[in-house]
N, CA, C and O atoms as a GROMACS GRO file, in nm:
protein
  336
    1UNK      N    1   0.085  -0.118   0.000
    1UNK     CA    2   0.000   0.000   0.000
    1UNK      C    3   0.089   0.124   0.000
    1UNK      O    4   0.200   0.101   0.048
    2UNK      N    5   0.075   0.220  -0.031
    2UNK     CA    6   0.127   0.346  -0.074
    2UNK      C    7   0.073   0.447   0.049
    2UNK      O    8  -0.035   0.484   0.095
    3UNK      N    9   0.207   0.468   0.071
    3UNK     CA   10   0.214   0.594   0.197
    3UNK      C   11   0.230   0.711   0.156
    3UNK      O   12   0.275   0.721   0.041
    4UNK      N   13   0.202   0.826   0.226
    4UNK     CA   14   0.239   0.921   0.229
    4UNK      C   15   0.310   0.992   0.346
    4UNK      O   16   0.285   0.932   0.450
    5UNK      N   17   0.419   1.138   0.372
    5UNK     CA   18   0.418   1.144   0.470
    5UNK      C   19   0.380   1.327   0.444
    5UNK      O   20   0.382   1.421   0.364
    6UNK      N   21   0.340   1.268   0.614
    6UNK     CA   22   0.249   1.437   0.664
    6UNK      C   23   0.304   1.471   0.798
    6UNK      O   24   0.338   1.383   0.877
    7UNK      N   25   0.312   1.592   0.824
    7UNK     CA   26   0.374   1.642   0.948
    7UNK      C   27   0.222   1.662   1.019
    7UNK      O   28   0.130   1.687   0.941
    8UNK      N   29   0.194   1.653   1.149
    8UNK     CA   30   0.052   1.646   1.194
    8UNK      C   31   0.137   1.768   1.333
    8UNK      O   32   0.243   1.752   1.394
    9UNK      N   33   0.046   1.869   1.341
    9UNK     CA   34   0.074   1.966   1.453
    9UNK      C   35  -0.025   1.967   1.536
    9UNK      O   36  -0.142   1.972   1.500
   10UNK      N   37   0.022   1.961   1.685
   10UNK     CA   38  -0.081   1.916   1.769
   10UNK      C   39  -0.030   2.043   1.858
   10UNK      O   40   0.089   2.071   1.870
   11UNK      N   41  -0.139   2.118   1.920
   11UNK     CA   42  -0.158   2.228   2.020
   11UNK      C   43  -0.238   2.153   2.170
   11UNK      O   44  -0.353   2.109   2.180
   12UNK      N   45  -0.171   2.158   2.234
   12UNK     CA   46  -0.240   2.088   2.414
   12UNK      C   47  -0.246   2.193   2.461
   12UNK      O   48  -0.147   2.262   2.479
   13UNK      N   49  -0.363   2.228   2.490
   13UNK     CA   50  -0.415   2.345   2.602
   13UNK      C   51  -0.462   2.306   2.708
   13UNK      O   52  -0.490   2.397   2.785
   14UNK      N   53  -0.486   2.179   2.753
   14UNK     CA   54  -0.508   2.097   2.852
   14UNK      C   55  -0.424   1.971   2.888
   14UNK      O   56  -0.425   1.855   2.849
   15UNK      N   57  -0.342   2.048   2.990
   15UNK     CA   58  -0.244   1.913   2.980
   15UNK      C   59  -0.317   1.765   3.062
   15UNK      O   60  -0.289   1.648   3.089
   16UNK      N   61  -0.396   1.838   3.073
   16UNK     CA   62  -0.479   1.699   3.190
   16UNK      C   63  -0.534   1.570   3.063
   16UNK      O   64  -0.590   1.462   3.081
   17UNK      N   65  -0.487   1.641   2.928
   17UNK     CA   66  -0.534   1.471   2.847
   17UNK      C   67  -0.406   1.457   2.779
   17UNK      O   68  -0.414   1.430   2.659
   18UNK      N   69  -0.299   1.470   2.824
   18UNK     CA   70  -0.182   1.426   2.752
   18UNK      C   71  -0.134   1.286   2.763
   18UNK      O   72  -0.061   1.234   2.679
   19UNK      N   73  -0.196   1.207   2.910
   19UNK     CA   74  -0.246   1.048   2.927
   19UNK      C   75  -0.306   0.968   2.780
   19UNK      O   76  -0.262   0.872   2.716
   20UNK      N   77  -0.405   1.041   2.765
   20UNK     CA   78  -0.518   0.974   2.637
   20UNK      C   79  -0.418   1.051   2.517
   20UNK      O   80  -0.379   0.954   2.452
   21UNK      N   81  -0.372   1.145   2.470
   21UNK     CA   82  -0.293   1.187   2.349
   21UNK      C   83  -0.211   1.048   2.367
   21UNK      O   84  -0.272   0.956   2.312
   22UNK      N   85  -0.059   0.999   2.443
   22UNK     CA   86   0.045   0.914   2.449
   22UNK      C   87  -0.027   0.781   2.395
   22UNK      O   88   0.011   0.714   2.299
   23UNK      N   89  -0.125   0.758   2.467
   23UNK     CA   90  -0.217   0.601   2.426
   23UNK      C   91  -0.219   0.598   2.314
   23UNK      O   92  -0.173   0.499   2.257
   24UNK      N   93  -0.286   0.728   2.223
   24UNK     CA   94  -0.331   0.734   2.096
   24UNK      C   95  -0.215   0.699   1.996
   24UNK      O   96  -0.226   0.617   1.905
   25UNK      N   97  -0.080   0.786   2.033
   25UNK     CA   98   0.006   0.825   1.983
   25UNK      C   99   0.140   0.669   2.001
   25UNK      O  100   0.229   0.629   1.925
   26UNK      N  101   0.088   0.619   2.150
   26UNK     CA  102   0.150   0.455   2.102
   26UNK      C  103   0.106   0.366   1.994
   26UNK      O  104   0.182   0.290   1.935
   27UNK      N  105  -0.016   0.378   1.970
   27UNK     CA  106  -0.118   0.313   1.896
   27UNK      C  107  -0.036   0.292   1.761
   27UNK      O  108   0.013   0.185   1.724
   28UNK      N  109  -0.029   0.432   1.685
   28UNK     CA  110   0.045   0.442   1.594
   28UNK      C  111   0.185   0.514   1.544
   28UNK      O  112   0.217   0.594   1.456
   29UNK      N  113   0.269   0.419   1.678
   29UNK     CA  114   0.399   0.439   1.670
   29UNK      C  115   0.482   0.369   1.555
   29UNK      O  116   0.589   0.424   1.530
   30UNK      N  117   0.452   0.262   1.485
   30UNK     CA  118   0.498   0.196   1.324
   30UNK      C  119   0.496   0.343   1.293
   30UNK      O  120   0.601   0.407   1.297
   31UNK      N  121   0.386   0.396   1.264
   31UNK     CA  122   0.421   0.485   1.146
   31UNK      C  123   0.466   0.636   1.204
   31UNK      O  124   0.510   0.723   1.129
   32UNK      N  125   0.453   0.650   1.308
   32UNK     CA  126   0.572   0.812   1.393
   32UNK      C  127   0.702   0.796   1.355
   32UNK      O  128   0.781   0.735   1.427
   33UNK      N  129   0.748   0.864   1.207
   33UNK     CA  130   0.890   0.874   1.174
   33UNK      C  131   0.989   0.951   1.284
   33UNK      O  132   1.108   0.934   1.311
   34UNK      N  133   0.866   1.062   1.347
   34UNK     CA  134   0.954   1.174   1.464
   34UNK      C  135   0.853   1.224   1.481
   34UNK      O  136   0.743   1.219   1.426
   35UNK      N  137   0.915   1.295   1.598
   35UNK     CA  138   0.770   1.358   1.711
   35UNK      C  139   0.913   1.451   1.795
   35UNK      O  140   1.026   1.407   1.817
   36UNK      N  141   0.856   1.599   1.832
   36UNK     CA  142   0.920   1.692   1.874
   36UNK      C  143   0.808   1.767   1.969
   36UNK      O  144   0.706   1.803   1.911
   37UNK      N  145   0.816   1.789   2.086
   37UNK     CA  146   0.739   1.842   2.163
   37UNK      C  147   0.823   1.982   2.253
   37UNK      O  148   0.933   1.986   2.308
   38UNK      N  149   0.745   2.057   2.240
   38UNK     CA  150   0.786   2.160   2.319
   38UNK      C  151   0.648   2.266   2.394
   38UNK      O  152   0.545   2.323   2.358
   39UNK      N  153   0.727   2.242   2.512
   39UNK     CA  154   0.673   2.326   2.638
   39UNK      C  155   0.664   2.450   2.609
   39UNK      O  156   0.769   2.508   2.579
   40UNK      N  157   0.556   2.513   2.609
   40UNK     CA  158   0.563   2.649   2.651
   40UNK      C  159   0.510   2.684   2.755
   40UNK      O  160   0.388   2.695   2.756
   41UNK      N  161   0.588   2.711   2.873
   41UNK     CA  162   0.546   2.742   3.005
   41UNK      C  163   0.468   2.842   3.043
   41UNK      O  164   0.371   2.832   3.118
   42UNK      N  165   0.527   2.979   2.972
   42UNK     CA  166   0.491   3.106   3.020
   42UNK      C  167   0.317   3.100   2.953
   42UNK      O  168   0.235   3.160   3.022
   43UNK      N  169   0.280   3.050   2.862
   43UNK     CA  170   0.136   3.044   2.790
   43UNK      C  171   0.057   2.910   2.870
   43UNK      O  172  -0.064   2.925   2.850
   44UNK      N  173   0.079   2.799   2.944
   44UNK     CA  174   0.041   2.723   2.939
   44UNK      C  175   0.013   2.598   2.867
   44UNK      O  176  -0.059   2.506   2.906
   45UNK      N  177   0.091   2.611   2.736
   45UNK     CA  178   0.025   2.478   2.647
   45UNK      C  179   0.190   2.426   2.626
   45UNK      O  180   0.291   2.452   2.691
   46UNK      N  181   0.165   2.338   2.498
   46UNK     CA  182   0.274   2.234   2.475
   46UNK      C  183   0.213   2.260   2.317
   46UNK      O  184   0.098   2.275   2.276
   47UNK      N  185   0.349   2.260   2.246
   47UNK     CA  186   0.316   2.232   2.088
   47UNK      C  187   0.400   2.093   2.027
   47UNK      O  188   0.522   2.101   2.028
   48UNK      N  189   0.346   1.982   1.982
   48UNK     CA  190   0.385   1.863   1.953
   48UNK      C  191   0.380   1.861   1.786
   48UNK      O  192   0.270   1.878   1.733
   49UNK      N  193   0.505   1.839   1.698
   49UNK     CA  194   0.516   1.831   1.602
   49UNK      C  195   0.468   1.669   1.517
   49UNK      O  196   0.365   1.723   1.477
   50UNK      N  197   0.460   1.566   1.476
   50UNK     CA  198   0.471   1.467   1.465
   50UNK      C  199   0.492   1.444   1.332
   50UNK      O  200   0.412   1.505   1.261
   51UNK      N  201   0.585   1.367   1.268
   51UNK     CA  202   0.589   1.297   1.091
   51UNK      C  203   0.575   1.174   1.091
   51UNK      O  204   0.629   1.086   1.158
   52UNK      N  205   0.520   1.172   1.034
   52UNK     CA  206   0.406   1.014   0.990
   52UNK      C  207   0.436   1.019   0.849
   52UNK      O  208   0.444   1.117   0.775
   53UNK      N  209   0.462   0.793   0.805
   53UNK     CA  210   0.459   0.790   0.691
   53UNK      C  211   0.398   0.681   0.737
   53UNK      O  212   0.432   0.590   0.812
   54UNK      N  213   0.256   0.720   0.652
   54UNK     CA  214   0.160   0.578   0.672
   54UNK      C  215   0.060   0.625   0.533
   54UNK      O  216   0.076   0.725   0.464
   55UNK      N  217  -0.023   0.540   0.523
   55UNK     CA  218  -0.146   0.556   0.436
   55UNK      C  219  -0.224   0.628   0.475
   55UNK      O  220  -0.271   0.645   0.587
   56UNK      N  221  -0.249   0.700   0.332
   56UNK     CA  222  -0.341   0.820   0.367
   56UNK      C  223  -0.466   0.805   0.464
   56UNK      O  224  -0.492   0.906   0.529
   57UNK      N  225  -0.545   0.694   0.484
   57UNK     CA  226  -0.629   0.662   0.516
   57UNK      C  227  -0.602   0.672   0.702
   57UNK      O  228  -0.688   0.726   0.772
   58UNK      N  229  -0.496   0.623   0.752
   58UNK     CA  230  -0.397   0.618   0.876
   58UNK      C  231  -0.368   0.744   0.928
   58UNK      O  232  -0.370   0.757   1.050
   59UNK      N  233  -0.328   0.885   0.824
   59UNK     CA  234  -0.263   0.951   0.870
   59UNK      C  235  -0.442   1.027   0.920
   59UNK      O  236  -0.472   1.073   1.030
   60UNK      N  237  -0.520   1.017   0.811
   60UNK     CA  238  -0.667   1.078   0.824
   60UNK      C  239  -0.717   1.021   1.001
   60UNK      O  240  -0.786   1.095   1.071
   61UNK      N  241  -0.680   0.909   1.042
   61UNK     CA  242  -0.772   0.835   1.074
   61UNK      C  243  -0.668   0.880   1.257
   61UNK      O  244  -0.721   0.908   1.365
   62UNK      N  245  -0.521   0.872   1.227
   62UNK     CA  246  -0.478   0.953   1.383
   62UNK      C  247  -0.527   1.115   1.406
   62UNK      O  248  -0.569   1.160   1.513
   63UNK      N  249  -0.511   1.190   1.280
   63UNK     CA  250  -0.557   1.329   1.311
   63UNK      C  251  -0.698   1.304   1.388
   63UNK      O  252  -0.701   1.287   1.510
   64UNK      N  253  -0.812   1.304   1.309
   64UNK     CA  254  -0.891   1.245   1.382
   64UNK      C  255  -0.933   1.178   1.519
   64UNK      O  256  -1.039   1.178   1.581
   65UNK      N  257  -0.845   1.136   1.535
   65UNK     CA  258  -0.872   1.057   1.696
   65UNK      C  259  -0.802   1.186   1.757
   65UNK      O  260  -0.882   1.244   1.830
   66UNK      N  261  -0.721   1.228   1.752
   66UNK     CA  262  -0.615   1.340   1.808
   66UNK      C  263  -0.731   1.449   1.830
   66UNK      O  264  -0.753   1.505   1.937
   67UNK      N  265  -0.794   1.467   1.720
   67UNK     CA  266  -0.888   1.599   1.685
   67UNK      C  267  -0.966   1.588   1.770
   67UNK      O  268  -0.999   1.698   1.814
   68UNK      N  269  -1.043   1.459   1.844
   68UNK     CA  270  -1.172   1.458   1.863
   68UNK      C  271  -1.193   1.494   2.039
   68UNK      O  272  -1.290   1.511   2.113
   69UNK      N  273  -0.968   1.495   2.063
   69UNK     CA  274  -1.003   1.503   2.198
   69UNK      C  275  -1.022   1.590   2.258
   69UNK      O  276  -1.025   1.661   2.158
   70UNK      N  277  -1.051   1.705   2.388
   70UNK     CA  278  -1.085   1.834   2.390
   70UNK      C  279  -0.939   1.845   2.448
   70UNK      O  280  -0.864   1.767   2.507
   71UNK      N  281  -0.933   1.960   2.410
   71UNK     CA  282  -0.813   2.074   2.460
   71UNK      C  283  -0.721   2.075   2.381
   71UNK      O  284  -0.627   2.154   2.400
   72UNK      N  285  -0.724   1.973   2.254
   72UNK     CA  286  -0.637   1.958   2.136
   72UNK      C  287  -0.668   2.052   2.033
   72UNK      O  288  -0.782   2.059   1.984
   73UNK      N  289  -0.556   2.136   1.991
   73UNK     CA  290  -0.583   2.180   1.816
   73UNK      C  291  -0.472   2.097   1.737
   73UNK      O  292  -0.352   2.088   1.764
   74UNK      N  293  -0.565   2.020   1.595
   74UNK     CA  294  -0.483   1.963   1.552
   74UNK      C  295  -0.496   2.021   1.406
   74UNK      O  296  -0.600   2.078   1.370
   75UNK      N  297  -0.365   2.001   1.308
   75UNK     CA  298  -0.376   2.035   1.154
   75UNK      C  299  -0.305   1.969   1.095
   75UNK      O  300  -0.197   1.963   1.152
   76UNK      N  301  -0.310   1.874   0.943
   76UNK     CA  302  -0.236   1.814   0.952
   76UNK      C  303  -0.210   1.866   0.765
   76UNK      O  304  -0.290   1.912   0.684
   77UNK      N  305  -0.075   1.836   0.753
   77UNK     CA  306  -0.041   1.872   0.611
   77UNK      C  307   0.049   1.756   0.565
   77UNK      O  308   0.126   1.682   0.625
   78UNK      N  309   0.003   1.768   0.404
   78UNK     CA  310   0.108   1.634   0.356
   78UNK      C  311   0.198   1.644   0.247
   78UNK      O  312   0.163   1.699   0.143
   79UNK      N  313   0.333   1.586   0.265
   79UNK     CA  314   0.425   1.599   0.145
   79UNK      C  315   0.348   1.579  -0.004
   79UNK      O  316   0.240   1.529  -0.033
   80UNK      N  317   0.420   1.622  -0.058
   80UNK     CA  318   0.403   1.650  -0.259
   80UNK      C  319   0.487   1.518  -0.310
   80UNK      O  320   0.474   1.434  -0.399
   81UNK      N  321   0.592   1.549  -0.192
   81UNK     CA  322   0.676   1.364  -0.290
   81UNK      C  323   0.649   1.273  -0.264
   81UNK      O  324   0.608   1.212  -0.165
   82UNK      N  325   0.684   1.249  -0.413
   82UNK     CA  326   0.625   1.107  -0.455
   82UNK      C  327   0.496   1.118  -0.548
   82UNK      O  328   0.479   1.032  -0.635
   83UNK      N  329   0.410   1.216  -0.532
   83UNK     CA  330   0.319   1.253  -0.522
   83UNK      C  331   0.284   1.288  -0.707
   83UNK      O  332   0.361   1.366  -0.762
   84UNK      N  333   0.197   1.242  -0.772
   84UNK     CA  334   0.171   1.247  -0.945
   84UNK      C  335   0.162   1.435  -0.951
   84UNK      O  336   0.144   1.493  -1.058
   0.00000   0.00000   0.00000
């Protein structure tokens, strides 16, 4: 099956579900090429970078679960290569 990869940006404004984010985010650790997290203290949140090379259907299907949890902003964008 044919992958793509997408950088997925995740905003935590509630760190009280960063428990349920890690679960999610073990789930689909095969396809987490890298993941970069950074604290921002003085604002309260955390900004989590993540690159995923999985099937489009996969990368749709973690944003999603990510998206659905509260205190999360998620956006996700996808490479051109490879790409017709």
């Amino acid at each position: 099956m044919e992958t793509r990869i997408a950088l997925i940006g995740v905003i935590v404004e509630d760190q009280e579900i960063t428990d349920r984010l890690n679960e999610i985010l073990h789930e689909y650790a095969g396809y987490i090429v890298g993941r970069m997290g950074i604290p921002y203290r003085e604002r309260g949140i955390s900004i989590i970078s993540l690159v995923v090379d999985a099937p489009e259907k996969t990368v749709s299907a973690l944003s999603g679960r990510l998206g659905m949890l509260p205190g999360l902003s998620v956006k996700t964008m996808y490479s051109k290569a490879g790409q017709p």
